[in-house]
Coordinates of N, CA and C in Angstrom, one line a residue:
M1 N 63.7 25.6 115.0 CA 62.4 25.9 114.4 C 61.8 24.7 113.7
N2 N 62.7 24.0 113.0 CA 62.3 22.8 112.2 C 61.8 21.7 113.1
E3 N 62.5 21.6 114.3 CA 62.1 20.6 115.3 C 60.7 20.9 115.8
L4 N 60.5 22.2 116.0 CA 59.2 22.6 116.6 C 58.1 22.3 115.6
S5 N 58.3 22.6 114.3 CA 57.3 22.3 113.3 C 57.1 20.8 113.2
D6 N 58.1 20.0 113.3 CA 58.0 18.5 113.3 C 57.1 18.1 114.5
R7 N 57.3 18.6 115.7 CA 56.5 18.3 116.8 C 55.1 18.7 116.6
A8 N 54.9 19.9 116.1 CA 53.5 20.3 115.8 C 52.8 19.4 114.8
Q9 N 53.6 18.9 113.8 CA 53.0 18.0 112.8 C 52.6 16.7 113.5
T10 N 53.5 16.2 114.4 CA 53.1 14.9 115.0 C 51.9 15.1 115.9
V11 N 51.8 16.2 116.6 CA 50.7 16.5 117.5 C 49.4 16.5 116.7
L12 N 49.5 17.2 115.5 CA 48.3 17.3 114.7 C 47.9 15.9 114.2
E13 N 48.9 15.1 113.8 CA 48.6 13.8 113.3 C 47.9 12.9 114.4
R14 N 48.4 13.1 115.6 CA 47.8 12.3 116.8 C 46.4 12.8 117.0
L15 N 46.2 14.1 116.9 CA 44.8 14.6 117.1 C 43.9 14.1 116.1
A16 N 44.4 14.0 114.8 CA 43.6 13.5 113.8 C 43.2 12.0 114.0
N17 N 44.2 11.2 114.5 CA 44.0 9.8 114.9 C 42.9 9.7 116.0
V18 N 43.0 10.6 117.0 CA 42.1 10.5 118.1 C 40.7 10.8 117.6
Q19 N 40.6 11.8 116.7 CA 39.2 12.1 116.1 C 38.7 10.9 115.4
Q20 N 39.6 10.3 114.6 CA 39.1 9.1 113.8 C 38.7 8.0 114.7
V21 N 39.4 7.7 115.8 CA 39.0 6.7 116.7 C 37.7 7.0 117.4
K22 N 37.6 8.3 117.8 CA 36.3 8.7 118.4 C 35.1 8.5 117.5
Q23 N 35.3 8.8 116.2 CA 34.2 8.6 115.2 C 33.9 7.1 115.1
Q24 N 34.9 6.3 115.1 CA 34.7 4.8 115.0 C 34.0 4.3 116.2
Y25 N 34.4 4.7 117.4 CA 33.7 4.3 118.6 C 32.2 4.8 118.6
M26 N 32.0 6.0 118.1 CA 30.6 6.5 118.1 C 29.8 5.7 117.1
A27 N 30.4 5.3 116.0 CA 29.6 4.5 115.0 C 29.3 3.2 115.6
I28 N 30.3 2.6 116.3 CA 30.1 1.3 116.9 C 29.0 1.4 117.9
G29 N 29.1 2.4 118.8 CA 28.1 2.6 119.8 C 26.7 2.8 119.3
L30 N 26.6 3.5 118.2 CA 25.3 3.7 117.6 C 24.8 2.4 117.0
A31 N 25.6 1.7 116.4 CA 25.2 0.4 115.8 C 24.7 -0.6 116.9
V32 N 25.5 -0.6 118.0 CA 25.1 -1.5 119.1 C 23.9 -1.0 119.8
G33 N 23.7 0.3 119.9 CA 22.5 0.8 120.5 C 21.3 0.5 119.7
L34 N 21.4 0.7 118.4 CA 20.3 0.3 117.5 C 19.9 -1.1 117.6
A35 N 20.9 -2.0 117.6 CA 20.7 -3.4 117.7 C 20.0 -3.8 119.0
I36 N 20.4 -3.2 120.1 CA 19.8 -3.5 121.4 C 18.4 -3.0 121.4
G37 N 18.2 -1.8 120.9 CA 16.9 -1.2 120.8 C 15.9 -2.0 120.0
L38 N 16.3 -2.4 118.8 CA 15.5 -3.3 118.0 C 15.1 -4.6 118.6
T39 N 16.1 -5.2 119.3 CA 15.9 -6.5 119.9 C 14.9 -6.3 121.1
V40 N 15.1 -5.3 121.9 CA 14.2 -5.1 123.0 C 12.8 -4.8 122.5
G41 N 12.7 -4.0 121.4 CA 11.4 -3.7 120.8 C 10.7 -5.0 120.3
V42 N 11.4 -5.8 119.6 CA 10.8 -7.0 119.1 C 10.4 -8.0 120.2
V43 N 11.2 -8.1 121.2 CA 10.9 -9.0 122.3 C 9.7 -8.5 123.1
L44 N 9.6 -7.2 123.3 CA 8.5 -6.6 124.0 C 7.2 -6.8 123.1
G45 N 7.3 -6.6 121.8 CA 6.2 -6.7 121.0 C 5.7 -8.2 121.0
L46 N 6.6 -9.1 121.0 CA 6.1 -10.5 121.1 C 5.5 -10.8 122.4
V47 N 6.1 -10.4 123.5 CA 5.5 -10.6 124.8 C 4.1 -10.0 124.9
L48 N 4.0 -8.8 124.5 CA 2.7 -8.1 124.6 C 1.7 -8.7 123.7
S49 N 2.1 -9.2 122.5 CA 1.1 -9.8 121.7 C 0.7 -11.2 122.3
Q50 N 1.6 -11.9 123.0 CA 1.2 -13.1 123.6 C 0.2 -12.8 124.8
L51 N 0.5 -11.8 125.5 CA -0.4 -11.4 126.6 C -1.8 -11.0 126.1
D52 N -1.8 -10.3 125.0 CA -3.0 -9.9 124.4 C -3.8 -11.1 123.9
D53 N -3.1 -12.1 123.3 CA -3.8 -13.3 122.8 C -4.4 -14.1 124.0
T54 N -3.7 -14.2 125.1 CA -4.2 -15.0 126.2 C -5.3 -14.3 126.9
S55 N -5.3 -13.0 126.9 CA -6.5 -12.3 127.6 C -7.7 -12.4 126.7
Q56 N -7.5 -12.4 125.4 CA -8.7 -12.6 124.5 C -9.2 -14.0 124.6
R57 N -8.4 -15.0 124.8 CA -8.8 -16.4 125.0 C -9.6 -16.5 126.3
T58 N -9.1 -16.0 127.4 CA -9.9 -16.1 128.6 C -11.2 -15.4 128.5
V59 N -11.3 -14.3 127.9 CA -12.6 -13.6 127.8 C -13.5 -14.5 126.9
S60 N -13.0 -15.0 125.8 CA -13.9 -15.8 125.0 C -14.3 -17.1 125.7
N61 N -13.4 -17.7 126.5 CA -13.7 -18.9 127.2 C -14.8 -18.6 128.3
G62 N -14.6 -17.4 128.9 CA -15.6 -17.0 129.9 C -17.0 -16.8 129.4
R63 N -17.1 -16.3 128.2 CA -18.4 -16.1 127.6 C -19.1 -17.4 127.2
R64 N -18.2 -18.4 126.8 CA -18.8 -19.7 126.5 C -19.4 -20.4 127.7
G65 N -18.6 -20.3 128.8 CA -19.0 -21.0 130.1 C -20.2 -20.3 130.6

């Protein structure tokens, strides 16, 4: 009976470790996802603002001509 309780204890400890590792990976995944999302958002914002600037320039140049 004592051996059985020892095994149960080790199984519970392993399960706790698995849960902890899962949480760590989820936290890392969340951080990486946020970083990628922010980077893509900033790059898209810069690209779109550049496109907007160039379209305004061509319109203003066309009016002058």
